[in-house]
């Protein structure tokens, strides 16, 4: 769903970063900015080091270090991981507060908190001491370097626009929104075209009229907004900051947001979305609606049709889904501000920092990245001379993927390698990703606007975000468009009363400093 040098060495590295610029960094191609020489740690005969790993994602599917990929990693590095998956999003913060940390931590939401010399070893010091042949490009070093001059992780799933454009087979992954619709229902309705957003709404109305017991549109609880934000040309599908004419603002104040909210409210008032969809208890409920035949359209990711079809087939169902186009409007666009997804931290409680950094060095190698993302070469895939993997399995079969750990042990990986797994000729996901790539621009400099843990800015941002999360449901469920507009205007005013402009001023000051790295 990717280094403890001395201050003098790090200063030299950052000078290179400033000179070369982030978006033209020395990565590119399949290696994506890493050069590995002699990557595998060489364990003694039969010597296997056991380290503990905490995965800060309650939804993580692979909960045990087993299967062909895990076994191959142990074979290559001499490291076996004892895995614990979070039960909720409060578990890691409590562990940090108590000091009860494992050897390794994989996290996304707590990257800032774990990037602390009191909690974690910096990668730059460990690379200098134990793995000097572990080379990382200037871009990745720069975007992961903290204010203290060290970087404590390198987040996975990151690629520059240059790297993505150089590899035509790097399409991206499931972290892109999509909507799938029932093909049999469309046929019964006379195959009405769905080439625009208006077309889609008309079809939802036809479904509601002809099949009153069917939910026209069900949405994954974590993907309610992204597809439609994309159609309105709104930025910040996942992040909060937008930029126009060199100035940064918070996403709720961009002009497209009001039209987006009015549209979402119209879907609810039209009876096309259930009110309870905005309060689903988990992210399986929408899949149950779709694969059991209770819903016509299913909003989730670009892989939704392929995944749903696989699940329906396993349940002996006879209907199929197909993806809507990734762009249903002329304004449709995706702006990628991501610096990657999750990072692996080597904690100060770590029993063997040398084995840990060498493990990450192997996973950052070309061989390691292909292993974690595609599986075991020869068994799960072969390399096509055109420059992409030919998979021997159905990448939409989540049970197979989970059982084998394919795509899950990504303690280090990159966006190019992950993007290549998205290229599977004949898959609907492939077409959807090609369409998404065509409307994507990259602004990673916006991703560098990050408030430090426990800072005044972080506290303010958390307060505003929590308010938005609670109040926007009132917009979706408003009884009239006028009420929706009023609720939106009140949301913005409330954010401003909480100190939004103060936060925006800080963001602009930070942005002006950070964007210099990209010149």
mmCIF file of C-alpha atoms in Angstrom, residues 156-502:
data_model
loop_
_atom_site.group_PDB
_atom_site.id
_atom_site.type_symbol
_atom_site.label_atom_id
_atom_site.label_comp_id
_atom_site.label_asym_id
_atom_site.label_seq_id
_atom_site.Cartn_x
_atom_site.Cartn_y
_atom_site.Cartn_z
ATOM 1 C CA UNK A 156 9.996 3.947 1.093
ATOM 2 C CA UNK A 157 7.760 4.447 -1.971
ATOM 3 C CA UNK A 158 9.513 7.701 -2.968
ATOM 4 C CA UNK A 159 10.549 8.648 -6.512
ATOM 5 C CA UNK A 160 11.300 11.948 -8.188
ATOM 6 C CA UNK A 161 9.414 13.093 -11.271
ATOM 7 C CA UNK A 162 12.614 12.577 -13.234
ATOM 8 C CA UNK A 163 12.936 8.963 -12.075
ATOM 9 C CA UNK A 164 9.308 8.212 -12.890
ATOM 10 C CA UNK A 165 9.497 9.840 -16.314
ATOM 11 C CA UNK A 166 12.655 7.905 -17.210
ATOM 12 C CA UNK A 167 10.910 4.585 -16.653
ATOM 13 C CA UNK A 168 7.756 4.162 -18.707
ATOM 14 C CA UNK A 169 6.877 0.986 -16.825
ATOM 15 C CA UNK A 170 6.911 2.740 -13.445
ATOM 16 C CA UNK A 171 3.242 3.566 -13.125
ATOM 17 C CA UNK A 172 2.682 3.828 -9.415
ATOM 18 C CA UNK A 173 0.812 1.651 -6.996
ATOM 19 C CA UNK A 174 -2.446 1.213 -5.145
ATOM 20 C CA UNK A 175 -1.971 4.565 -3.442
ATOM 21 C CA UNK A 176 -4.049 6.193 -6.175
ATOM 22 C CA UNK A 177 -7.829 6.596 -6.067
ATOM 23 C CA UNK A 178 -10.268 4.837 -8.348
ATOM 24 C CA UNK A 179 -13.901 3.787 -8.719
ATOM 25 C CA UNK A 180 -15.132 0.464 -10.117
ATOM 26 C CA UNK A 181 -18.665 -0.179 -11.431
ATOM 27 C CA UNK A 182 -20.684 -3.321 -12.089
ATOM 28 C CA UNK A 183 -20.495 -4.319 -15.772
ATOM 29 C CA UNK A 184 -23.636 -6.475 -15.706
ATOM 30 C CA UNK A 185 -25.746 -3.642 -14.268
ATOM 31 C CA UNK A 186 -24.417 -1.246 -16.891
ATOM 32 C CA UNK A 187 -25.407 -3.706 -19.602
ATOM 33 C CA UNK A 188 -28.915 -4.011 -18.184
ATOM 34 C CA UNK A 189 -29.148 -0.216 -18.207
ATOM 35 C CA UNK A 190 -28.251 -0.156 -21.896
ATOM 36 C CA UNK A 191 -24.525 0.553 -21.511
ATOM 37 C CA UNK A 192 -24.818 4.305 -20.899
ATOM 38 C CA UNK A 193 -21.472 6.073 -21.424
ATOM 39 C CA UNK A 194 -19.476 7.254 -18.413
ATOM 40 C CA UNK A 195 -17.004 9.727 -19.848
ATOM 41 C CA UNK A 196 -17.727 12.680 -17.573
ATOM 42 C CA UNK A 197 -18.625 13.256 -13.944
ATOM 43 C CA UNK A 198 -22.144 14.216 -15.019
ATOM 44 C CA UNK A 199 -22.427 10.895 -16.883
ATOM 45 C CA UNK A 200 -21.505 9.036 -13.713
ATOM 46 C CA UNK A 201 -24.091 10.863 -11.609
ATOM 47 C CA UNK A 202 -26.784 10.133 -14.219
ATOM 48 C CA UNK A 203 -25.939 6.435 -14.093
ATOM 49 C CA UNK A 204 -26.115 6.446 -10.306
ATOM 50 C CA UNK A 205 -29.612 7.882 -10.643
ATOM 51 C CA UNK A 206 -30.580 5.134 -13.098
ATOM 52 C CA UNK A 207 -29.299 2.495 -10.676
ATOM 53 C CA UNK A 208 -31.226 3.990 -7.772
ATOM 54 C CA UNK A 209 -34.441 4.014 -9.811
ATOM 55 C CA UNK A 210 -34.162 0.504 -11.281
ATOM 56 C CA UNK A 211 -32.523 -1.221 -8.316
ATOM 57 C CA UNK A 212 -33.929 0.501 -5.197
ATOM 58 C CA UNK A 213 -32.430 -2.126 -2.852
ATOM 59 C CA UNK A 214 -28.920 -1.594 -4.183
ATOM 60 C CA UNK A 215 -26.502 1.023 -2.837
ATOM 61 C CA UNK A 216 -25.495 3.125 -5.882
ATOM 62 C CA UNK A 217 -22.039 4.030 -4.514
ATOM 63 C CA UNK A 218 -20.094 2.681 -1.548
ATOM 64 C CA UNK A 219 -16.752 4.181 -0.546
ATOM 65 C CA UNK A 220 -13.838 2.859 1.495
ATOM 66 C CA UNK A 221 -13.755 4.803 4.779
ATOM 67 C CA UNK A 222 -10.193 5.975 4.073
ATOM 68 C CA UNK A 223 -10.848 6.873 0.423
ATOM 69 C CA UNK A 224 -14.090 8.825 0.542
ATOM 70 C CA UNK A 225 -12.726 12.032 -0.964
ATOM 71 C CA UNK A 226 -9.642 11.409 -3.081
ATOM 72 C CA UNK A 227 -11.150 10.384 -6.426
ATOM 73 C CA UNK A 228 -13.557 13.315 -6.487
ATOM 74 C CA UNK A 229 -10.975 15.814 -5.258
ATOM 75 C CA UNK A 230 -8.914 14.693 -8.242
ATOM 76 C CA UNK A 231 -11.803 15.349 -10.631
ATOM 77 C CA UNK A 232 -12.228 18.908 -9.378
ATOM 78 C CA UNK A 233 -8.527 19.617 -9.789
ATOM 79 C CA UNK A 234 -8.127 20.111 -6.060
ATOM 80 C CA UNK A 235 -4.663 19.521 -4.678
ATOM 81 C CA UNK A 236 -3.644 17.836 -1.429
ATOM 82 C CA UNK A 237 -5.309 14.471 -1.921
ATOM 83 C CA UNK A 238 -3.382 13.216 1.091
ATOM 84 C CA UNK A 239 -1.358 16.143 2.398
ATOM 85 C CA UNK A 240 -2.580 19.494 3.636
ATOM 86 C CA UNK A 241 -0.617 22.120 1.755
ATOM 87 C CA UNK A 242 -1.277 23.607 -1.665
ATOM 88 C CA UNK A 243 0.797 26.108 -3.625
ATOM 89 C CA UNK A 244 -0.176 28.658 -6.229
ATOM 90 C CA UNK A 245 2.069 31.396 -7.623
ATOM 91 C CA UNK A 246 4.756 30.580 -5.082
ATOM 92 C CA UNK A 247 2.482 30.987 -2.066
ATOM 93 C CA UNK A 248 1.354 28.210 0.251
ATOM 94 C CA UNK A 249 -2.122 27.864 1.746
ATOM 95 C CA UNK A 250 -4.108 25.239 3.624
ATOM 96 C CA UNK A 251 -6.109 22.896 1.408
ATOM 97 C CA UNK A 252 -9.544 23.870 2.726
ATOM 98 C CA UNK A 253 -9.140 27.411 1.345
ATOM 99 C CA UNK A 254 -8.366 26.444 -2.258
ATOM 100 C CA UNK A 255 -11.233 27.547 -4.566
ATOM 101 C CA UNK A 256 -12.056 24.002 -5.723
ATOM 102 C CA UNK A 257 -13.015 22.844 -2.228
ATOM 103 C CA UNK A 258 -16.436 24.493 -2.151
ATOM 104 C CA UNK A 259 -17.454 22.922 -5.466
ATOM 105 C CA UNK A 260 -16.138 19.570 -4.265
ATOM 106 C CA UNK A 261 -18.145 19.754 -1.038
ATOM 107 C CA UNK A 262 -21.296 20.791 -2.899
ATOM 108 C CA UNK A 263 -20.866 17.811 -5.210
ATOM 109 C CA UNK A 264 -20.363 15.345 -2.354
ATOM 110 C CA UNK A 265 -23.414 16.719 -0.592
ATOM 111 C CA UNK A 266 -25.456 16.316 -3.788
ATOM 112 C CA UNK A 267 -24.482 12.633 -3.909
ATOM 113 C CA UNK A 268 -25.807 12.168 -0.395
ATOM 114 C CA UNK A 269 -28.981 14.175 -0.949
ATOM 115 C CA UNK A 270 -29.589 12.215 -4.154
ATOM 116 C CA UNK A 271 -29.549 8.990 -2.182
ATOM 117 C CA UNK A 272 -26.429 7.695 -3.924
ATOM 118 C CA UNK A 273 -24.283 7.394 -0.766
ATOM 119 C CA UNK A 274 -25.397 6.037 2.598
ATOM 120 C CA UNK A 275 -25.098 8.346 5.602
ATOM 121 C CA UNK A 276 -23.452 5.525 7.547
ATOM 122 C CA UNK A 277 -20.706 5.339 4.905
ATOM 123 C CA UNK A 278 -19.126 8.320 6.683
ATOM 124 C CA UNK A 279 -18.959 6.347 9.931
ATOM 125 C CA UNK A 280 -18.012 2.826 8.815
ATOM 126 C CA UNK A 281 -16.280 1.002 11.656
ATOM 127 C CA UNK A 282 -13.603 -0.539 9.452
ATOM 128 C CA UNK A 283 -12.289 -0.639 5.888
ATOM 129 C CA UNK A 284 -13.778 -4.035 5.024
ATOM 130 C CA UNK A 285 -17.434 -2.985 5.073
ATOM 131 C CA UNK A 286 -17.293 -1.344 1.640
ATOM 132 C CA UNK A 287 -15.690 -4.465 0.149
ATOM 133 C CA UNK A 288 -18.468 -6.613 1.596
ATOM 134 C CA UNK A 289 -21.082 -4.373 -0.019
ATOM 135 C CA UNK A 290 -19.328 -4.555 -3.383
ATOM 136 C CA UNK A 291 -18.346 -8.220 -3.584
ATOM 137 C CA UNK A 292 -21.648 -9.507 -2.165
ATOM 138 C CA UNK A 293 -23.616 -7.698 -4.872
ATOM 139 C CA UNK A 294 -25.167 -5.017 -2.657
ATOM 140 C CA UNK A 295 -23.491 -2.045 -4.362
ATOM 141 C CA UNK A 296 -23.184 -0.847 -7.957
ATOM 142 C CA UNK A 297 -20.068 1.334 -7.676
ATOM 143 C CA UNK A 298 -17.138 0.882 -5.316
ATOM 144 C CA UNK A 299 -14.730 3.703 -4.552
ATOM 145 C CA UNK A 300 -11.292 2.756 -3.281
ATOM 146 C CA UNK A 301 -8.055 2.576 -5.320
ATOM 147 C CA UNK A 302 -6.963 1.970 -8.915
ATOM 148 C CA UNK A 303 -6.803 -1.751 -8.102
ATOM 149 C CA UNK A 304 -10.432 -1.969 -6.982
ATOM 150 C CA UNK A 305 -11.903 -3.681 -10.061
ATOM 151 C CA UNK A 306 -9.162 -6.310 -10.241
ATOM 152 C CA UNK A 307 -9.303 -6.983 -6.498
ATOM 153 C CA UNK A 308 -13.109 -7.111 -6.366
ATOM 154 C CA UNK A 309 -13.270 -9.389 -9.391
ATOM 155 C CA UNK A 310 -10.814 -11.773 -7.784
ATOM 156 C CA UNK A 311 -12.865 -11.853 -4.575
ATOM 157 C CA UNK A 312 -16.176 -12.300 -6.443
ATOM 158 C CA UNK A 313 -14.730 -15.178 -8.439
ATOM 159 C CA UNK A 314 -13.521 -16.908 -5.279
ATOM 160 C CA UNK A 315 -17.041 -16.621 -3.863
ATOM 161 C CA UNK A 316 -18.440 -18.200 -7.071
ATOM 162 C CA UNK A 317 -20.063 -14.928 -8.076
ATOM 163 C CA UNK A 318 -20.878 -14.248 -11.725
ATOM 164 C CA UNK A 319 -20.652 -10.451 -11.977
ATOM 165 C CA UNK A 320 -17.603 -8.303 -12.716
ATOM 166 C CA UNK A 321 -16.417 -4.734 -12.151
ATOM 167 C CA UNK A 322 -14.596 -2.349 -14.439
ATOM 168 C CA UNK A 323 -12.737 0.832 -13.590
ATOM 169 C CA UNK A 324 -14.015 4.282 -14.425
ATOM 170 C CA UNK A 325 -11.494 6.534 -16.201
ATOM 171 C CA UNK A 326 -9.044 8.184 -13.803
ATOM 172 C CA UNK A 327 -10.035 11.544 -15.302
ATOM 173 C CA UNK A 328 -13.711 12.388 -15.818
ATOM 174 C CA UNK A 329 -13.177 16.146 -16.162
ATOM 175 C CA UNK A 330 -10.848 18.464 -18.038
ATOM 176 C CA UNK A 331 -9.703 19.840 -14.683
ATOM 177 C CA UNK A 332 -8.673 16.458 -13.298
ATOM 178 C CA UNK A 333 -5.162 16.358 -11.872
ATOM 179 C CA UNK A 334 -3.083 14.755 -9.210
ATOM 180 C CA UNK A 335 -0.328 16.643 -7.407
ATOM 181 C CA UNK A 336 2.163 14.403 -5.659
ATOM 182 C CA UNK A 337 3.775 16.083 -2.666
ATOM 183 C CA UNK A 338 4.904 12.858 -1.076
ATOM 184 C CA UNK A 339 8.335 12.258 0.391
ATOM 185 C CA UNK A 340 7.635 8.557 0.570
ATOM 186 C CA UNK A 341 5.358 6.475 2.743
ATOM 187 C CA UNK A 342 6.951 4.833 5.769
ATOM 188 C CA UNK A 343 10.411 4.723 7.287
ATOM 189 C CA UNK A 344 12.343 2.100 9.241
ATOM 190 C CA UNK A 345 14.069 3.238 12.426
ATOM 191 C CA UNK A 346 16.941 1.545 14.225
ATOM 192 C CA UNK A 347 16.170 2.321 17.850
ATOM 193 C CA UNK A 348 18.670 2.966 20.634
ATOM 194 C CA UNK A 349 17.371 -0.289 22.167
ATOM 195 C CA UNK A 350 18.676 -2.186 19.127
ATOM 196 C CA UNK A 351 20.763 -5.252 19.991
ATOM 197 C CA UNK A 352 22.802 -5.172 16.767
ATOM 198 C CA UNK A 353 22.893 -1.843 14.892
ATOM 199 C CA UNK A 354 25.465 -3.226 12.429
ATOM 200 C CA UNK A 355 23.255 -6.128 11.378
ATOM 201 C CA UNK A 356 20.293 -3.730 11.166
ATOM 202 C CA UNK A 357 21.919 -1.192 8.838
ATOM 203 C CA UNK A 358 23.285 -4.012 6.686
ATOM 204 C CA UNK A 359 19.791 -5.495 6.505
ATOM 205 C CA UNK A 360 18.512 -2.160 5.211
ATOM 206 C CA UNK A 361 21.465 -1.921 2.826
ATOM 207 C CA UNK A 362 20.493 -5.241 1.289
ATOM 208 C CA UNK A 363 16.833 -4.218 1.007
ATOM 209 C CA UNK A 364 17.959 -0.966 -0.690
ATOM 210 C CA UNK A 365 19.920 -2.897 -3.323
ATOM 211 C CA UNK A 366 18.458 -3.693 -6.715
ATOM 212 C CA UNK A 367 18.188 -7.346 -5.729
ATOM 213 C CA UNK A 368 16.567 -6.537 -2.396
ATOM 214 C CA UNK A 369 14.028 -4.128 -3.856
ATOM 215 C CA UNK A 370 12.956 -6.640 -6.499
ATOM 216 C CA UNK A 371 12.692 -9.391 -3.886
ATOM 217 C CA UNK A 372 10.407 -7.465 -1.546
ATOM 218 C CA UNK A 373 8.287 -5.951 -4.289
ATOM 219 C CA UNK A 374 7.969 -8.793 -6.834
ATOM 220 C CA UNK A 375 8.921 -11.964 -4.961
ATOM 221 C CA UNK A 376 11.629 -14.565 -5.534
ATOM 222 C CA UNK A 377 13.139 -14.319 -9.009
ATOM 223 C CA UNK A 378 12.435 -17.408 -11.092
ATOM 224 C CA UNK A 379 9.719 -18.591 -8.712
ATOM 225 C CA UNK A 380 7.452 -15.544 -8.736
ATOM 226 C CA UNK A 381 8.717 -13.519 -11.695
ATOM 227 C CA UNK A 382 11.203 -13.253 -14.510
ATOM 228 C CA UNK A 383 12.759 -10.092 -15.942
ATOM 229 C CA UNK A 384 11.411 -9.011 -19.326
ATOM 230 C CA UNK A 385 14.093 -7.743 -21.696
ATOM 231 C CA UNK A 386 11.959 -4.621 -22.218
ATOM 232 C CA UNK A 387 12.741 -3.635 -18.634
ATOM 233 C CA UNK A 388 9.926 -4.809 -16.371
ATOM 234 C CA UNK A 389 9.010 -7.946 -14.388
ATOM 235 C CA UNK A 390 6.743 -10.603 -15.865
ATOM 236 C CA UNK A 391 4.766 -11.762 -12.850
ATOM 237 C CA UNK A 392 3.817 -15.430 -12.564
ATOM 238 C CA UNK A 393 0.929 -14.688 -10.214
ATOM 239 C CA UNK A 394 -2.187 -12.556 -10.069
ATOM 240 C CA UNK A 395 -1.153 -9.408 -8.220
ATOM 241 C CA UNK A 396 -4.836 -8.765 -7.438
ATOM 242 C CA UNK A 397 -5.046 -12.008 -5.440
ATOM 243 C CA UNK A 398 -4.559 -10.519 -1.997
ATOM 244 C CA UNK A 399 -4.590 -13.895 -0.271
ATOM 245 C CA UNK A 400 -1.638 -15.051 -2.398
ATOM 246 C CA UNK A 401 0.201 -11.752 -1.987
ATOM 247 C CA UNK A 402 -0.280 -11.791 1.778
ATOM 248 C CA UNK A 403 0.633 -15.445 2.218
ATOM 249 C CA UNK A 404 3.894 -14.947 0.347
ATOM 250 C CA UNK A 405 4.639 -11.507 1.807
ATOM 251 C CA UNK A 406 4.899 -9.933 -1.657
ATOM 252 C CA UNK A 407 4.961 -6.148 -1.320
ATOM 253 C CA UNK A 408 4.883 -6.261 2.481
ATOM 254 C CA UNK A 409 8.474 -6.502 3.740
ATOM 255 C CA UNK A 410 9.259 -3.051 2.358
ATOM 256 C CA UNK A 411 11.430 -1.777 5.182
ATOM 257 C CA UNK A 412 13.187 -0.060 2.299
ATOM 258 C CA UNK A 413 11.968 0.301 -1.268
ATOM 259 C CA UNK A 414 11.292 3.063 -3.783
ATOM 260 C CA UNK A 415 8.559 4.451 -5.957
ATOM 261 C CA UNK A 416 10.069 3.258 -9.223
ATOM 262 C CA UNK A 417 10.221 -0.398 -8.195
ATOM 263 C CA UNK A 418 6.776 -0.198 -6.612
ATOM 264 C CA UNK A 419 5.546 1.563 -9.728
ATOM 265 C CA UNK A 420 6.791 -1.240 -11.967
ATOM 266 C CA UNK A 421 4.695 -3.785 -10.110
ATOM 267 C CA UNK A 422 1.739 -1.744 -11.297
ATOM 268 C CA UNK A 423 2.620 -2.585 -14.906
ATOM 269 C CA UNK A 424 0.791 -5.811 -15.654
ATOM 270 C CA UNK A 425 -0.431 -5.969 -19.264
ATOM 271 C CA UNK A 426 -4.142 -6.714 -19.445
ATOM 272 C CA UNK A 427 -4.940 -5.536 -15.924
ATOM 273 C CA UNK A 428 -7.465 -2.763 -15.418
ATOM 274 C CA UNK A 429 -5.197 -1.366 -12.716
ATOM 275 C CA UNK A 430 -2.471 -0.886 -15.321
ATOM 276 C CA UNK A 431 -4.720 1.229 -17.518
ATOM 277 C CA UNK A 432 -5.950 3.258 -14.537
ATOM 278 C CA UNK A 433 -2.376 3.928 -13.448
ATOM 279 C CA UNK A 434 -1.364 5.011 -16.939
ATOM 280 C CA UNK A 435 -4.258 7.469 -16.928
ATOM 281 C CA UNK A 436 -3.288 8.718 -13.467
ATOM 282 C CA UNK A 437 0.369 9.145 -14.411
ATOM 283 C CA UNK A 438 -0.710 11.304 -17.363
ATOM 284 C CA UNK A 439 -2.357 13.852 -15.028
ATOM 285 C CA UNK A 440 0.275 13.775 -12.244
ATOM 286 C CA UNK A 441 2.730 16.523 -11.395
ATOM 287 C CA UNK A 442 5.257 16.402 -8.562
ATOM 288 C CA UNK A 443 5.785 19.009 -5.850
ATOM 289 C CA UNK A 444 7.825 17.200 -3.178
ATOM 290 C CA UNK A 445 9.001 20.538 -1.824
ATOM 291 C CA UNK A 446 5.522 20.930 -0.297
ATOM 292 C CA UNK A 447 6.058 17.677 1.540
ATOM 293 C CA UNK A 448 8.960 19.276 3.399
ATOM 294 C CA UNK A 449 6.528 21.509 5.282
ATOM 295 C CA UNK A 450 6.401 19.370 8.374
ATOM 296 C CA UNK A 451 5.755 20.525 11.902
ATOM 297 C CA UNK A 452 8.072 18.959 14.469
ATOM 298 C CA UNK A 453 6.520 16.731 17.170
ATOM 299 C CA UNK A 454 5.394 18.624 20.272
ATOM 300 C CA UNK A 455 5.944 21.986 18.540
ATOM 301 C CA UNK A 456 3.418 24.819 18.703
ATOM 302 C CA UNK A 457 2.786 24.400 14.965
ATOM 303 C CA UNK A 458 2.129 20.678 15.373
ATOM 304 C CA UNK A 459 -0.295 21.307 18.208
ATOM 305 C CA UNK A 460 -2.122 23.966 16.186
ATOM 306 C CA UNK A 461 -2.249 21.832 13.056
ATOM 307 C CA UNK A 462 -3.577 18.839 15.002
ATOM 308 C CA UNK A 463 -6.321 20.999 16.523
ATOM 309 C CA UNK A 464 -7.351 22.361 13.105
ATOM 310 C CA UNK A 465 -7.241 18.936 11.433
ATOM 311 C CA UNK A 466 -9.365 17.375 14.158
ATOM 312 C CA UNK A 467 -11.928 20.154 13.795
ATOM 313 C CA UNK A 468 -12.038 19.702 10.006
ATOM 314 C CA UNK A 469 -12.439 15.930 10.369
ATOM 315 C CA UNK A 470 -15.462 16.375 12.624
ATOM 316 C CA UNK A 471 -17.100 19.342 10.915
ATOM 317 C CA UNK A 472 -16.847 18.271 7.276
ATOM 318 C CA UNK A 473 -19.311 15.439 7.883
ATOM 319 C CA UNK A 474 -21.922 18.148 8.474
ATOM 320 C CA UNK A 475 -21.224 19.428 4.953
ATOM 321 C CA UNK A 476 -21.605 15.977 3.409
ATOM 322 C CA UNK A 477 -24.871 15.302 5.229
ATOM 323 C CA UNK A 478 -26.425 18.774 4.866
ATOM 324 C CA UNK A 479 -30.115 18.764 3.958
ATOM 325 C CA UNK A 480 -29.686 21.399 1.221
ATOM 326 C CA UNK A 481 -26.950 22.931 -0.877
ATOM 327 C CA UNK A 482 -27.388 26.229 0.952
ATOM 328 C CA UNK A 483 -26.843 24.455 4.260
ATOM 329 C CA UNK A 484 -23.765 22.707 2.847
ATOM 330 C CA UNK A 485 -22.298 26.030 1.693
ATOM 331 C CA UNK A 486 -22.988 27.603 5.077
ATOM 332 C CA UNK A 487 -21.353 24.651 6.849
ATOM 333 C CA UNK A 488 -18.285 24.939 4.634
ATOM 334 C CA UNK A 489 -17.972 28.675 5.254
ATOM 335 C CA UNK A 490 -18.328 28.045 8.984
ATOM 336 C CA UNK A 491 -15.608 25.387 8.827
ATOM 337 C CA UNK A 492 -13.169 27.838 7.253
ATOM 338 C CA UNK A 493 -14.076 30.592 9.748
ATOM 339 C CA UNK A 494 -13.620 28.172 12.654
ATOM 340 C CA UNK A 495 -10.197 27.136 11.331
ATOM 341 C CA UNK A 496 -9.215 30.796 11.038
ATOM 342 C CA UNK A 497 -10.425 31.493 14.571
ATOM 343 C CA UNK A 498 -8.233 28.649 15.811
ATOM 344 C CA UNK A 499 -5.161 30.261 14.236
ATOM 345 C CA UNK A 500 -5.098 28.994 10.666
ATOM 346 C CA UNK A 501 -3.399 32.117 9.300
ATOM 347 C CA UNK A 502 -0.657 31.778 11.892
#
